[in-house]
């Protein structure tokens, strides 16, 4: 069903609209080309089984050009007969909030306007992603279909003059399409209140010996932090850093890691390697940061860095501290992306519950959560995570930065119920965990903006090595390479196959290094190298010392430094 007032605009399409790990991400100037956004949106509608009568959610992280993109989407949605669009006030919605809204309002899908952790502004990045009716990112068969339609498109439909004032909450009907502007935080906040024991957390926040600092990095997490941490839990305003969203993230790189979240990292008494700064006084007890679209989280204790892989394992091991899991009879499943450390696997084993390993990118978790093997209960109690500062659960179908922080606050609150006892710190809790389960030393090296042909040369070398590998090889004393392959995922639910998901080199003691090419960058190629080693008893080493040999083996075997001319990674996490 198309609208009467629609125009059909003839276009020749674009050849570069292939969605990556998490939607389409490009330089802003690319998105600003005439018809660019419209072509992608039309191609998405053309990929659905009919767009007439749909209800969609639209919102973004507030980066530069989001406002224009929202209005373009409204125009094309009206042209394609969409029944209703629900938009966050001023176009603002975090990625987890879009997922929550699609589910809560039983919408058919939604567009999320973000390039996540990539910087924003006229000379940086924009992005657009389509999520489906379960609230999760479009599965691969759909993104493949969208891409193929972007190559074939010859016209798109839009209704001109369909701009809506997004600053006012309320509903307008324009050109036959209903546009409802909603409070950006209310539904998400209600969901968090239904999951966590806010009273217990408030008691922790109120303790005189506990201080929590949150850094929204000028991304979209700010309004949610104010609504939940400040208004519900009583966190003082001065403890909420950079909580006003800015369209260029204040010129920063809204990626919550030790390098880019340097302001918080320093406040928490750490350097960019995660080592404690000496002589630092009055360091807060708990710190956390989010990325641009608020689906990532970094968790820090007093002068103490928690790796995302450990964070996943710890939240899973302590799921009983969270009413959502307790009420559903306990955690039923854990899942992680392949490059994420095996720390969570050990927890799953101990809890005697299934553990799934999926390719990088959140879309793969959704199938597990929705499937009947997980039980039909709406509250499928599953926890999942990625090494890239992403943690979440079956409460929505995206990773969730604020949820992860509330999960940690729940664990801390549970351990610190008696205000007369000395505070049990983040470090105490993590070290206790390592004592019980052993420690997976872990780090990731990112080589950003490598020339694409050089990055491909590195990967081809690895492919050749894997192809010729037959018998175990002693690479260095104590390190025998026993297995190597390209990770291929067979989805246990829909039986789809995803190949080339990472080049794995596994030693006989289970330690490993993995190479992957990023699917979210906008310039050249980013090579990621993931390194992991498990120690059952020796839990007090520095990560650098524990992984030194494996790092040099990975660099030698890949010849990465010679081929790319890079002696140091851009970022170590
Ligand atoms: C990166 C991370 C991946 C994450 C993805 C989207 O992908 O490694 O774990 O799911 O970003 O996160 P890649 O292909 O660049 O390695 V987000 O917060 O940028 O939507
Ligand atoms: Co993100």
JSON list of N, CA, C and O in Angstrom, two decimals, residues 267-284:
[
{"chain": "A", "resi": 267, "resn": "UNK", "atom": "N", "xyz": [40.49, 9.02, 36.71]},
{"chain": "A", "resi": 267, "resn": "UNK", "atom": "CA", "xyz": [39.74, 9.21, 37.96]},
{"chain": "A", "resi": 267, "resn": "UNK", "atom": "C", "xyz": [39.77, 7.92, 38.79]},
{"chain": "A", "resi": 267, "resn": "UNK", "atom": "O", "xyz": [39.88, 7.94, 40.02]},
{"chain": "A", "resi": 268, "resn": "UNK", "atom": "N", "xyz": [39.72, 6.77, 38.09]},
{"chain": "A", "resi": 268, "resn": "UNK", "atom": "CA", "xyz": [39.68, 5.48, 38.80]},
{"chain": "A", "resi": 268, "resn": "UNK", "atom": "C", "xyz": [41.07, 4.99, 39.17]},
{"chain": "A", "resi": 268, "resn": "UNK", "atom": "O", "xyz": [41.24, 3.83, 39.59]},
{"chain": "A", "resi": 269, "resn": "UNK", "atom": "N", "xyz": [42.09, 5.87, 38.97]},
{"chain": "A", "resi": 269, "resn": "UNK", "atom": "CA", "xyz": [43.43, 5.54, 39.45]},
{"chain": "A", "resi": 269, "resn": "UNK", "atom": "C", "xyz": [44.18, 4.53, 38.59]},
{"chain": "A", "resi": 269, "resn": "UNK", "atom": "O", "xyz": [44.93, 3.70, 39.09]},
{"chain": "A", "resi": 270, "resn": "UNK", "atom": "N", "xyz": [43.97, 4.62, 37.27]},
{"chain": "A", "resi": 270, "resn": "UNK", "atom": "CA", "xyz": [44.62, 3.66, 36.36]},
{"chain": "A", "resi": 270, "resn": "UNK", "atom": "C", "xyz": [45.31, 4.39, 35.22]},
{"chain": "A", "resi": 270, "resn": "UNK", "atom": "O", "xyz": [44.95, 5.51, 34.87]},
{"chain": "A", "resi": 271, "resn": "UNK", "atom": "N", "xyz": [46.30, 3.70, 34.62]},
{"chain": "A", "resi": 271, "resn": "UNK", "atom": "CA", "xyz": [46.85, 4.23, 33.37]},
{"chain": "A", "resi": 271, "resn": "UNK", "atom": "C", "xyz": [46.23, 3.45, 32.20]},
{"chain": "A", "resi": 271, "resn": "UNK", "atom": "O", "xyz": [45.40, 2.56, 32.42]},
{"chain": "A", "resi": 272, "resn": "UNK", "atom": "N", "xyz": [46.64, 3.81, 30.99]},
{"chain": "A", "resi": 272, "resn": "UNK", "atom": "CA", "xyz": [45.97, 3.22, 29.82]},
{"chain": "A", "resi": 272, "resn": "UNK", "atom": "C", "xyz": [46.31, 1.73, 29.63]},
{"chain": "A", "resi": 272, "resn": "UNK", "atom": "O", "xyz": [45.75, 1.08, 28.75]},
{"chain": "A", "resi": 273, "resn": "UNK", "atom": "N", "xyz": [47.23, 1.22, 30.46]},
{"chain": "A", "resi": 273, "resn": "UNK", "atom": "CA", "xyz": [47.48, -0.23, 30.38]},
{"chain": "A", "resi": 273, "resn": "UNK", "atom": "C", "xyz": [46.68, -0.97, 31.45]},
{"chain": "A", "resi": 273, "resn": "UNK", "atom": "O", "xyz": [46.84, -2.18, 31.64]},
{"chain": "A", "resi": 274, "resn": "UNK", "atom": "N", "xyz": [45.89, -0.21, 32.21]},
{"chain": "A", "resi": 274, "resn": "UNK", "atom": "CA", "xyz": [45.10, -0.85, 33.27]},
{"chain": "A", "resi": 274, "resn": "UNK", "atom": "C", "xyz": [45.90, -1.05, 34.54]},
{"chain": "A", "resi": 274, "resn": "UNK", "atom": "O", "xyz": [45.48, -1.78, 35.45]},
{"chain": "A", "resi": 275, "resn": "UNK", "atom": "N", "xyz": [47.09, -0.39, 34.63]},
{"chain": "A", "resi": 275, "resn": "UNK", "atom": "CA", "xyz": [47.91, -0.53, 35.85]},
{"chain": "A", "resi": 275, "resn": "UNK", "atom": "C", "xyz": [47.56, 0.60, 36.81]},
{"chain": "A", "resi": 275, "resn": "UNK", "atom": "O", "xyz": [47.23, 1.72, 36.40]},
{"chain": "A", "resi": 276, "resn": "UNK", "atom": "N", "xyz": [47.70, 0.31, 38.13]},
{"chain": "A", "resi": 276, "resn": "UNK", "atom": "CA", "xyz": [47.36, 1.30, 39.15]},
{"chain": "A", "resi": 276, "resn": "UNK", "atom": "C", "xyz": [48.36, 2.45, 39.12]},
{"chain": "A", "resi": 276, "resn": "UNK", "atom": "O", "xyz": [49.57, 2.25, 39.02]},
{"chain": "A", "resi": 277, "resn": "UNK", "atom": "N", "xyz": [47.85, 3.69, 39.18]},
{"chain": "A", "resi": 277, "resn": "UNK", "atom": "CA", "xyz": [48.72, 4.86, 39.27]},
{"chain": "A", "resi": 277, "resn": "UNK", "atom": "C", "xyz": [49.16, 4.99, 40.72]},
{"chain": "A", "resi": 277, "resn": "UNK", "atom": "O", "xyz": [48.35, 4.81, 41.63]},
{"chain": "A", "resi": 278, "resn": "UNK", "atom": "N", "xyz": [50.41, 5.36, 40.93]},
{"chain": "A", "resi": 278, "resn": "UNK", "atom": "CA", "xyz": [50.85, 5.45, 42.33]},
{"chain": "A", "resi": 278, "resn": "UNK", "atom": "C", "xyz": [50.47, 6.81, 42.90]},
{"chain": "A", "resi": 278, "resn": "UNK", "atom": "O", "xyz": [50.37, 7.81, 42.17]},
{"chain": "A", "resi": 279, "resn": "UNK", "atom": "N", "xyz": [50.27, 6.85, 44.21]},
{"chain": "A", "resi": 279, "resn": "UNK", "atom": "CA", "xyz": [50.02, 8.10, 44.92]},
{"chain": "A", "resi": 279, "resn": "UNK", "atom": "C", "xyz": [48.69, 8.76, 44.63]},
{"chain": "A", "resi": 279, "resn": "UNK", "atom": "O", "xyz": [48.49, 9.92, 44.96]},
{"chain": "A", "resi": 280, "resn": "UNK", "atom": "N", "xyz": [47.78, 8.04, 44.00]},
{"chain": "A", "resi": 280, "resn": "UNK", "atom": "CA", "xyz": [46.47, 8.62, 43.67]},
{"chain": "A", "resi": 280, "resn": "UNK", "atom": "C", "xyz": [45.55, 8.52, 44.90]},
{"chain": "A", "resi": 280, "resn": "UNK", "atom": "O", "xyz": [45.35, 7.43, 45.45]},
{"chain": "A", "resi": 281, "resn": "UNK", "atom": "N", "xyz": [44.97, 9.66, 45.29]},
{"chain": "A", "resi": 281, "resn": "UNK", "atom": "CA", "xyz": [44.10, 9.62, 46.47]},
{"chain": "A", "resi": 281, "resn": "UNK", "atom": "C", "xyz": [42.63, 9.73, 46.11]},
{"chain": "A", "resi": 281, "resn": "UNK", "atom": "O", "xyz": [42.28, 10.16, 45.02]},
{"chain": "A", "resi": 282, "resn": "UNK", "atom": "N", "xyz": [41.81, 9.36, 47.05]},
{"chain": "A", "resi": 282, "resn": "UNK", "atom": "CA", "xyz": [40.34, 9.37, 46.95]},
{"chain": "A", "resi": 282, "resn": "UNK", "atom": "C", "xyz": [39.81, 8.86, 45.60]},
{"chain": "A", "resi": 282, "resn": "UNK", "atom": "O", "xyz": [39.05, 9.54, 44.90]},
{"chain": "A", "resi": 283, "resn": "UNK", "atom": "N", "xyz": [40.23, 7.66, 45.28]},
{"chain": "A", "resi": 283, "resn": "UNK", "atom": "CA", "xyz": [39.74, 7.01, 44.06]},
{"chain": "A", "resi": 283, "resn": "UNK", "atom": "C", "xyz": [38.36, 6.40, 44.36]},
{"chain": "A", "resi": 283, "resn": "UNK", "atom": "O", "xyz": [38.18, 5.75, 45.39]},
{"chain": "A", "resi": 284, "resn": "UNK", "atom": "N", "xyz": [37.37, 6.60, 43.47]},
{"chain": "A", "resi": 284, "resn": "UNK", "atom": "CA", "xyz": [36.05, 6.01, 43.70]},
{"chain": "A", "resi": 284, "resn": "UNK", "atom": "C", "xyz": [36.12, 4.48, 43.76]},
{"chain": "A", "resi": 284, "resn": "UNK", "atom": "O", "xyz": [37.09, 3.87, 43.30]}
]
